[in-house]
PDB file of C-alpha atoms in Angstrom:
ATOM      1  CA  UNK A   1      29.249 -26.211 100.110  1.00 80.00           C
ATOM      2  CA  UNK A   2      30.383 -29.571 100.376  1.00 84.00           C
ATOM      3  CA  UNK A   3      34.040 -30.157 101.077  1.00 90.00           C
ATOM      4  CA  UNK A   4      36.716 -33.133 101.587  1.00 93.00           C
ATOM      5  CA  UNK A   5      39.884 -32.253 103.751  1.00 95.00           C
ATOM      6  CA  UNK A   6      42.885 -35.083 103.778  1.00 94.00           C
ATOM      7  CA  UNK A   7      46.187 -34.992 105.054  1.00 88.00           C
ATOM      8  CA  UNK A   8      49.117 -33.221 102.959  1.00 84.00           C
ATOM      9  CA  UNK A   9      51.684 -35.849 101.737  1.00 86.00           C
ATOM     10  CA  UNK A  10      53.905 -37.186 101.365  1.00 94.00           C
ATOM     11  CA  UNK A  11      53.556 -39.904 103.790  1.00 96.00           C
ATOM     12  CA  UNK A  12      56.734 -42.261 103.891  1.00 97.00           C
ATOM     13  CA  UNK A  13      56.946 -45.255 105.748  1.00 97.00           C
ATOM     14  CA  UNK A  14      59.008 -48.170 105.860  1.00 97.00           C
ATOM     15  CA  UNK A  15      57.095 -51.915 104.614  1.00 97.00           C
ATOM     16  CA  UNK A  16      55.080 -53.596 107.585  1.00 97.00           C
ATOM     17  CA  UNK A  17      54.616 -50.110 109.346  1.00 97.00           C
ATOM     18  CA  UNK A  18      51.198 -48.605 110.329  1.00 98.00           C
ATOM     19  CA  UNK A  19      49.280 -46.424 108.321  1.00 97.00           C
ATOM     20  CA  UNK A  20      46.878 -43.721 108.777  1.00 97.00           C
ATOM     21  CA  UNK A  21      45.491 -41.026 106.196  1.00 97.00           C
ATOM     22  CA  UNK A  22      43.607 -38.240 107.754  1.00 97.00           C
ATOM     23  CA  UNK A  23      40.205 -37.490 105.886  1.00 97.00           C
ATOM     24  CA  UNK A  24      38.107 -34.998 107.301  1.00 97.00           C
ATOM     25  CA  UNK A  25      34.812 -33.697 105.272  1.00 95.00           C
ATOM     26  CA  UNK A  26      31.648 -30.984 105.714  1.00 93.00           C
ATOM     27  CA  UNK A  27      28.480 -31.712 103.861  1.00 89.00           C
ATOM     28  CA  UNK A  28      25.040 -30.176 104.453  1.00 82.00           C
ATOM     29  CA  UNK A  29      23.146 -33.927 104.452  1.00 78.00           C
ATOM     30  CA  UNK A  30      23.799 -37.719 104.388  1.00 82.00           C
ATOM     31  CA  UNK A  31      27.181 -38.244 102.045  1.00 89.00           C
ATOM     32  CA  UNK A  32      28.177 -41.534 101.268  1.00 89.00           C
ATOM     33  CA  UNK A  33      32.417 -41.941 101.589  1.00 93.00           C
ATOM     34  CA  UNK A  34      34.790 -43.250  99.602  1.00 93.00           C
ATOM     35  CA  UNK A  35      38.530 -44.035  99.219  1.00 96.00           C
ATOM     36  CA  UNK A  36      39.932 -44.262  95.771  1.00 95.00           C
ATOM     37  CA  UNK A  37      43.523 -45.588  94.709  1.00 96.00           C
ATOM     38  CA  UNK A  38      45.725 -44.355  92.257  1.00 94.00           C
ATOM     39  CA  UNK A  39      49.022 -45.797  90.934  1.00 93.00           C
ATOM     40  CA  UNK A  40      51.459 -44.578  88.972  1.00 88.00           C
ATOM     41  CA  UNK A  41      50.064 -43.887  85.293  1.00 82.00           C
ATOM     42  CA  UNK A  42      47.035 -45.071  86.232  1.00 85.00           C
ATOM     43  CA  UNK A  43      43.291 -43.723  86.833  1.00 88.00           C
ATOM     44  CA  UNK A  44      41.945 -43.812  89.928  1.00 91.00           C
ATOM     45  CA  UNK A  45      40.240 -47.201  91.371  1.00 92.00           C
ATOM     46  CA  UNK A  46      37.748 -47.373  93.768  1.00 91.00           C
ATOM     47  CA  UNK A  47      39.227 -49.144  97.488  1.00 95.00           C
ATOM     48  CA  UNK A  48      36.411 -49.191  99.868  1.00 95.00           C
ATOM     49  CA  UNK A  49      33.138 -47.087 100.829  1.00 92.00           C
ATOM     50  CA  UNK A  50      30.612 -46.391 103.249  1.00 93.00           C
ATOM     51  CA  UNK A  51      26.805 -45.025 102.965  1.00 88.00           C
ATOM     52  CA  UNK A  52      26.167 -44.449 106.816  1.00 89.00           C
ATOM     53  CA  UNK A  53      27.584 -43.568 109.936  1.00 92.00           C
ATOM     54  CA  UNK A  54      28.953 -45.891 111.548  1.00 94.00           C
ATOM     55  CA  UNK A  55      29.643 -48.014 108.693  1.00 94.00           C
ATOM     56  CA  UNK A  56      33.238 -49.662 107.975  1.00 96.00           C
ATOM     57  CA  UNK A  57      34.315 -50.329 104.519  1.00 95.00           C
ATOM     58  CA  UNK A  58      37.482 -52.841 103.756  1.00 96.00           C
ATOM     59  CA  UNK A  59      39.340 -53.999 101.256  1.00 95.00           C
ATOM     60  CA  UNK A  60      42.982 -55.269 100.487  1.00 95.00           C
ATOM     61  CA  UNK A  61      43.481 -54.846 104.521  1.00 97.00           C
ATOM     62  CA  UNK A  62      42.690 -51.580 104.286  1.00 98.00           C
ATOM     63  CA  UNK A  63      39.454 -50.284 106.289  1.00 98.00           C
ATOM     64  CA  UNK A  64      37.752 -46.824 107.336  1.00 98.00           C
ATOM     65  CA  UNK A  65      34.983 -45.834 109.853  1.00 97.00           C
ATOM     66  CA  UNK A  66      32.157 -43.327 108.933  1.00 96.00           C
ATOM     67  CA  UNK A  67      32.421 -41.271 111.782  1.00 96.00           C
ATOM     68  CA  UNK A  68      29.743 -38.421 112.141  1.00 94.00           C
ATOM     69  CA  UNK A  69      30.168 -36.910 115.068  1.00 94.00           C
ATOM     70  CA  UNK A  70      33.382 -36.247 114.366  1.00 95.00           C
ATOM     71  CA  UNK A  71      32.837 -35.802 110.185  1.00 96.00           C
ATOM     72  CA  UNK A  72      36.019 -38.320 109.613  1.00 97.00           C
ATOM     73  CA  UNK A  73      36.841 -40.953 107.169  1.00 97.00           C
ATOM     74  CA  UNK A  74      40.178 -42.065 108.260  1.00 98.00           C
ATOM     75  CA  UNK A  75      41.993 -44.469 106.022  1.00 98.00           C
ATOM     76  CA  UNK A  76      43.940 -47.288 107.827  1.00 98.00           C
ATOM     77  CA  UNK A  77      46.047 -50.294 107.294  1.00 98.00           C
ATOM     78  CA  UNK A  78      47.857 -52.332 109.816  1.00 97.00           C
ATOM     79  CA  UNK A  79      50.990 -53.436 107.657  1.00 96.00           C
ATOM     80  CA  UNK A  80      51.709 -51.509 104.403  1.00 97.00           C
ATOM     81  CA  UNK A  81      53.722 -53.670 101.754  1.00 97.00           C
ATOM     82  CA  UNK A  82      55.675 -51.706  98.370  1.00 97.00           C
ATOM     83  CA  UNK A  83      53.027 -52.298  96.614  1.00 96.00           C
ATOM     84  CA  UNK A  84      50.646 -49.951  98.440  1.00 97.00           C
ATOM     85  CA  UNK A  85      52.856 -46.786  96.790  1.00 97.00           C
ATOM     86  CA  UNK A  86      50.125 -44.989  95.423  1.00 97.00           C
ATOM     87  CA  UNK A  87      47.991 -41.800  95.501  1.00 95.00           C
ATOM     88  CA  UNK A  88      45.164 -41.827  97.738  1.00 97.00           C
ATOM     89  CA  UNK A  89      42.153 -39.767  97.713  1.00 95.00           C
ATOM     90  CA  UNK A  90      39.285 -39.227  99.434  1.00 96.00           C
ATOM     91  CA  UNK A  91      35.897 -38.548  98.380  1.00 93.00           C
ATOM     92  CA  UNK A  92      32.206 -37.810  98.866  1.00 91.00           C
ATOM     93  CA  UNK A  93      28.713 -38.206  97.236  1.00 86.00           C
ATOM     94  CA  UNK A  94      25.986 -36.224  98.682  1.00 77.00           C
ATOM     95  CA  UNK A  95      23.088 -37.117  97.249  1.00 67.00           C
ATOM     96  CA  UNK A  96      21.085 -34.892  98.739  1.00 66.00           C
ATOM     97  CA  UNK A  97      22.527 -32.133  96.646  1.00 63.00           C
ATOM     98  CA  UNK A  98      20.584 -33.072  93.918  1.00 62.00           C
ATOM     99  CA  UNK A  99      23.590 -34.622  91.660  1.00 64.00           C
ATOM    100  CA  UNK A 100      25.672 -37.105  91.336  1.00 66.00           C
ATOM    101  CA  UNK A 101      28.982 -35.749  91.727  1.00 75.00           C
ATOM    102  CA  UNK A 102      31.920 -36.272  93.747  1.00 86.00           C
ATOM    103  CA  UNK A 103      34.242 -34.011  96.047  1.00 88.00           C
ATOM    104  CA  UNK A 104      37.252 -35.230  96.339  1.00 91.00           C
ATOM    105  CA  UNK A 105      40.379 -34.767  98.435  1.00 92.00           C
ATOM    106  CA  UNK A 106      43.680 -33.021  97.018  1.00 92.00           C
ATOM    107  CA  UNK A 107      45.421 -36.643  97.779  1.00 93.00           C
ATOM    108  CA  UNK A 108      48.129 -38.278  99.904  1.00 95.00           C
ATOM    109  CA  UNK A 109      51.071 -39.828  98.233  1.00 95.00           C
ATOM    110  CA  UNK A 110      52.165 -43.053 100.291  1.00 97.00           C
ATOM    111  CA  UNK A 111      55.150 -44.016  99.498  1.00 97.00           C
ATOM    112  CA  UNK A 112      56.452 -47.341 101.503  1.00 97.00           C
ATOM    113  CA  UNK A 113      60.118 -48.427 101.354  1.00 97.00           C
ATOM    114  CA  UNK A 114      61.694 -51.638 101.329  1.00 94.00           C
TER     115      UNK A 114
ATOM    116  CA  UNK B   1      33.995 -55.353  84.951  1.00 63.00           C
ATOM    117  CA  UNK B   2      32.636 -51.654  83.691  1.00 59.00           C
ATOM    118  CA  UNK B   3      35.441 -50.631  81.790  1.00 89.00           C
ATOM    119  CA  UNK B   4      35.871 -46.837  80.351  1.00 94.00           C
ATOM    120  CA  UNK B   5      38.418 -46.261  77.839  1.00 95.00           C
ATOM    121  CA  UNK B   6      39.894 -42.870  76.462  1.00 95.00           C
ATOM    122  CA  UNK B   7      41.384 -43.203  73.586  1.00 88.00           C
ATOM    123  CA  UNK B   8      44.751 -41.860  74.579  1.00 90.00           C
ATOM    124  CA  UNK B   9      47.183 -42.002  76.998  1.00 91.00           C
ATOM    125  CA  UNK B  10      49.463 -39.202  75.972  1.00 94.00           C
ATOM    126  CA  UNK B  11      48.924 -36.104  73.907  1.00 96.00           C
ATOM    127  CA  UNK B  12      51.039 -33.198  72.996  1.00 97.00           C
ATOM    128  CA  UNK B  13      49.237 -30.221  71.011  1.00 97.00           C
ATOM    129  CA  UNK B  14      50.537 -27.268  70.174  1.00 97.00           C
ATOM    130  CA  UNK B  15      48.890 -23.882  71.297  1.00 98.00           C
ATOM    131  CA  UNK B  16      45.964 -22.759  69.558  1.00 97.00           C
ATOM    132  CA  UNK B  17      44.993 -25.941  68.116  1.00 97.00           C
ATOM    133  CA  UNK B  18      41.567 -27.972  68.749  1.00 97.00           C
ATOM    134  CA  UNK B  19      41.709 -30.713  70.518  1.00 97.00           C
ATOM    135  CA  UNK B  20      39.442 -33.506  71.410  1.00 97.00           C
ATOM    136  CA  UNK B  21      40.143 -36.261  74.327  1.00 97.00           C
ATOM    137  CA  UNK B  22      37.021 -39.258  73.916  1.00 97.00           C
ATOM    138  CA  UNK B  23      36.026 -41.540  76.480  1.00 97.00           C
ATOM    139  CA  UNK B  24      33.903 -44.519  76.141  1.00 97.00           C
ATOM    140  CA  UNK B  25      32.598 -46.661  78.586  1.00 94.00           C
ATOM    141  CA  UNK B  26      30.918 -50.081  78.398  1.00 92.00           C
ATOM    142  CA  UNK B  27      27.876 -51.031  80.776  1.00 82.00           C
ATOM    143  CA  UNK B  28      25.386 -48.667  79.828  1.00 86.00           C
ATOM    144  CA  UNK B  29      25.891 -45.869  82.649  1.00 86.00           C
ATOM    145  CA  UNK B  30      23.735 -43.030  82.422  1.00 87.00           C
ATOM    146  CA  UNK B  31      26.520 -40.567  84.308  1.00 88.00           C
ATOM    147  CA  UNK B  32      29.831 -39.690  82.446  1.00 92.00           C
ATOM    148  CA  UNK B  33      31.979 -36.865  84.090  1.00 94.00           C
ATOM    149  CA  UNK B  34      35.402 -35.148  82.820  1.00 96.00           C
ATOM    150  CA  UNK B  35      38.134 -34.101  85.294  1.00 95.00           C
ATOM    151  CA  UNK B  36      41.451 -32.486  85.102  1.00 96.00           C
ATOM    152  CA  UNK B  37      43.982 -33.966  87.808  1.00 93.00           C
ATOM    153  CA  UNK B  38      46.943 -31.449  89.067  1.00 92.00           C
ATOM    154  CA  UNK B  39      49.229 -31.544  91.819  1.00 85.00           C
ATOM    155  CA  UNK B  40      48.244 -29.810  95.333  1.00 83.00           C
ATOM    156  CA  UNK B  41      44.618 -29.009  93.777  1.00 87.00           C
ATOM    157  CA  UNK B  42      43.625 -33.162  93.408  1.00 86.00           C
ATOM    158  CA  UNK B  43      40.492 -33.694  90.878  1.00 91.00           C
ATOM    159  CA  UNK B  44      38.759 -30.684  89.731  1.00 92.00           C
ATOM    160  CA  UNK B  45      35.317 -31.274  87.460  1.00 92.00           C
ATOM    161  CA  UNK B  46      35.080 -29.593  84.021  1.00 96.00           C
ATOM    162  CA  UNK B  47      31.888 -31.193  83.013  1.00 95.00           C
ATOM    163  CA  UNK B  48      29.317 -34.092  83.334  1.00 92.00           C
ATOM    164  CA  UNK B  49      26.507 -35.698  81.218  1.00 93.00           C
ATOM    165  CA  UNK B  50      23.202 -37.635  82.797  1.00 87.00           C
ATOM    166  CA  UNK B  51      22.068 -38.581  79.792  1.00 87.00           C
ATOM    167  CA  UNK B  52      22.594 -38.332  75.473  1.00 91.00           C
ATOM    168  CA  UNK B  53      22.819 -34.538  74.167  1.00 86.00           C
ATOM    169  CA  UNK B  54      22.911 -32.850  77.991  1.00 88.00           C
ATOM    170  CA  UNK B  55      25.760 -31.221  79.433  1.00 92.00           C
ATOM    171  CA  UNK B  56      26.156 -29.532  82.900  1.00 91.00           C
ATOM    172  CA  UNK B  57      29.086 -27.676  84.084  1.00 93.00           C
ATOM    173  CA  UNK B  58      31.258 -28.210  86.435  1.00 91.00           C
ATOM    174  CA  UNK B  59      33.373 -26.012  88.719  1.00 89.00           C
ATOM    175  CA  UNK B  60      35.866 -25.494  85.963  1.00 95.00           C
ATOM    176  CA  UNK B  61      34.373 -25.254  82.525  1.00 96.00           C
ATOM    177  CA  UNK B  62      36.199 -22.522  81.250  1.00 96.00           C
ATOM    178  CA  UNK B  63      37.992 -23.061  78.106  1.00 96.00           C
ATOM    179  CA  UNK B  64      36.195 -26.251  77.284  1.00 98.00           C
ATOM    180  CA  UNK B  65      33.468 -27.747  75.700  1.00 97.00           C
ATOM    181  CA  UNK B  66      31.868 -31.417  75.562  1.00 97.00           C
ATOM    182  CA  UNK B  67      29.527 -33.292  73.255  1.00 96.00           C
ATOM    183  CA  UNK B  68      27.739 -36.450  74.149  1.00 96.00           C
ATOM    184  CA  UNK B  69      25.694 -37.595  70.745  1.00 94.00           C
ATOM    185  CA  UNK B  70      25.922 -41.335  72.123  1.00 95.00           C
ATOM    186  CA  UNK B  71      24.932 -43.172  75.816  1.00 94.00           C
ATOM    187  CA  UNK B  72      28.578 -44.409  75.880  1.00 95.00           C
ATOM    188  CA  UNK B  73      30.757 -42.144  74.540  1.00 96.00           C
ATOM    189  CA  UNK B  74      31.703 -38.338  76.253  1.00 97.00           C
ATOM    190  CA  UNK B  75      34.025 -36.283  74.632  1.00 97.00           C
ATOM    191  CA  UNK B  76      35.656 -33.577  76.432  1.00 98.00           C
ATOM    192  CA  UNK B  77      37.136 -30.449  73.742  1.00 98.00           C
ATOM    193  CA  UNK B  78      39.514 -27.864  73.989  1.00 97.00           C
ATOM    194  CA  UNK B  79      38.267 -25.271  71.472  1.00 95.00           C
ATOM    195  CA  UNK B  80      41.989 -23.532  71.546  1.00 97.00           C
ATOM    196  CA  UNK B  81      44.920 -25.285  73.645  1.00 97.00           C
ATOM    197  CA  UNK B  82      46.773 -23.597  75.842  1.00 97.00           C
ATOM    198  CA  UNK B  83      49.801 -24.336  78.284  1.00 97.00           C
ATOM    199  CA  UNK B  84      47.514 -23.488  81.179  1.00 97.00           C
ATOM    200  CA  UNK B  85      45.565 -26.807  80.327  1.00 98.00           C
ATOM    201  CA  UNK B  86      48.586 -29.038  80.562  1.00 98.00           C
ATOM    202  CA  UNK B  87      47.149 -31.528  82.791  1.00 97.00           C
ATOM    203  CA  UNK B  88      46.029 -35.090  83.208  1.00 95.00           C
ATOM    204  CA  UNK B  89      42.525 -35.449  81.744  1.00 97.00           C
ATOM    205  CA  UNK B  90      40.303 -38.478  83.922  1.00 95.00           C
ATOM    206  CA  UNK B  91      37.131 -39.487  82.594  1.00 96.00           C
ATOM    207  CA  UNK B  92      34.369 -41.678  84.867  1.00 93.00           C
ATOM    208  CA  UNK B  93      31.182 -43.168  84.825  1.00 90.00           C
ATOM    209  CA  UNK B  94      28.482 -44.014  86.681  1.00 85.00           C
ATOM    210  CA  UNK B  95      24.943 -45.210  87.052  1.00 77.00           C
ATOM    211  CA  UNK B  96      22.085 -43.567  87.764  1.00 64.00           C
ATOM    212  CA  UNK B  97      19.140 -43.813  90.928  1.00 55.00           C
ATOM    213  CA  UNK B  98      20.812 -44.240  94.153  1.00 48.00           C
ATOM    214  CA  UNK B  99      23.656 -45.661  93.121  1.00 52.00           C
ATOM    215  CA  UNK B 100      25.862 -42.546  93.955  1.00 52.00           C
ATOM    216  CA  UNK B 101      26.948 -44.845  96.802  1.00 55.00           C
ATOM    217  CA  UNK B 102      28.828 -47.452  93.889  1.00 64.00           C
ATOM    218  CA  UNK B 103      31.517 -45.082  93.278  1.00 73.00           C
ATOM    219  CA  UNK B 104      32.723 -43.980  90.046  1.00 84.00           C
ATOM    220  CA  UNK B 105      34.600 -46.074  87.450  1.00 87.00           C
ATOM    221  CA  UNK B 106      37.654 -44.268  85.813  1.00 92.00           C
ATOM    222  CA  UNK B 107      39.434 -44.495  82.710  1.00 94.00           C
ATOM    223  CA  UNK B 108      43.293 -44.513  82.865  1.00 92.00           C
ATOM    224  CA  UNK B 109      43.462 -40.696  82.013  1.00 94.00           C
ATOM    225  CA  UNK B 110      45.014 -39.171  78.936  1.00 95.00           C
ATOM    226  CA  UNK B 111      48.013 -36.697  80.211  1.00 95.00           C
ATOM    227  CA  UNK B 112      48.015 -33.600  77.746  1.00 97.00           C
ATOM    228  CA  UNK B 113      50.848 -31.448  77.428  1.00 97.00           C
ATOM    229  CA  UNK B 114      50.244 -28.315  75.260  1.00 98.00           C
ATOM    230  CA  UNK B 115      53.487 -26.631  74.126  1.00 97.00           C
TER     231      UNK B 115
END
């Protein structure tokens, strides 16, 4: 079946750093991806998406390439601030499966110090 | 802005008892979908809706029940608590036709604690 793979956390890195979160994922058709946020306390928001390959989603300065041939979703940011602390997950919708539900990730705690 | 709601941000039940978490959500989405949150296993799905009075389960159902008598509301029930299903409880919604590629909206999650 479908399945999301991320990178075990936690992920710690000092405020203007570089950031990468490893997603990998295997589904049997045409998933859309997603990356969703989670603060502390909080539910989880949606941060960016993509519906094809090839496709880069963005948002807050954070982007991702839908990479097929190598079935990656890599989250990125050039300068993490405090603020970015959060849980991050990754997720997919396959819609060939004939639903509408997600897979998601197990999550990557970022945590970015002053 | 969709907005979904649960009515509670904190719980603590004691074993044995019934307990209900509700979610309601505000735009009309067809979709509604119940998740417990732990750590090292990320979201796990206990149950969805597409639509008033139908249920599907999820990868987890056991030990639960829902009920969806309205478009906008999806209660999730635990018929008898117990410490196993100490957990954070996320509800979401979404719409229906192709918009699986909008994402889900979440509520803030209701964290349980059965003692």
């Amino acid at each position: 079946g479908d399945s999301v793979t991320q990178m075990e956390g936690p992920v710690t890195l000092s405020e203007e750093a570089f950031l990468t979160i490893n997603c990998t994922y295997t589904a049997t058709g045409y998933p859309s991806l997603f990356w969703y946020v989670q603060y502390p306390g909080e539910g989880l928001q949606l941060l960016l998406k993509a519906t094809k390959a090839d496709d880069k989603g963005s948002n807050k300065g954070f982007e991702a390439t839908y990479r097929k041939e190598t079935t990656s979703f890599h989250l990125e940011k050039g300068s993490v601030q405090v603020s970015d602390s959060a849980v991050y997950f990754c997720a997919l919708s396959d819609p060939t499966s004939g639903t509408y539900k997600y897979i998601f990730g197990t999550g990557t705690r970022l945590k970015v110090l002053a | 802005d969709v907005k979904v709601t649960q009515s509670s941000r904190y719980l603590v039940k004691r074993t044995g008892e019934k307990v209900f978490l509700e979610c309601v959500q505000d735009m009309d989405h067809e979709n509604m979908f119940w998740y417990r949150q732990d750590p090292g296993l990320g979201l796990r799905l206990i149950y969805f809706s597409y639509d008033v009075k139908m249920k599907e389960k999820g990868d987890i159902p056991e030990g639960y029940s829902v009920s969806r008598e309205k478009k906008e509301r999806f209660s999730l029930i635990l018929e008898s608590a117990s410490t196993n299903q100490t957990s954070m409880y996320l509800c979401a919604s979404s719409s229906l036709g192709d918009r699986p590629s909008y994402g889900y909206t979440f509520g803030s999650g209701t964290r349980l604690t059965v003692v």
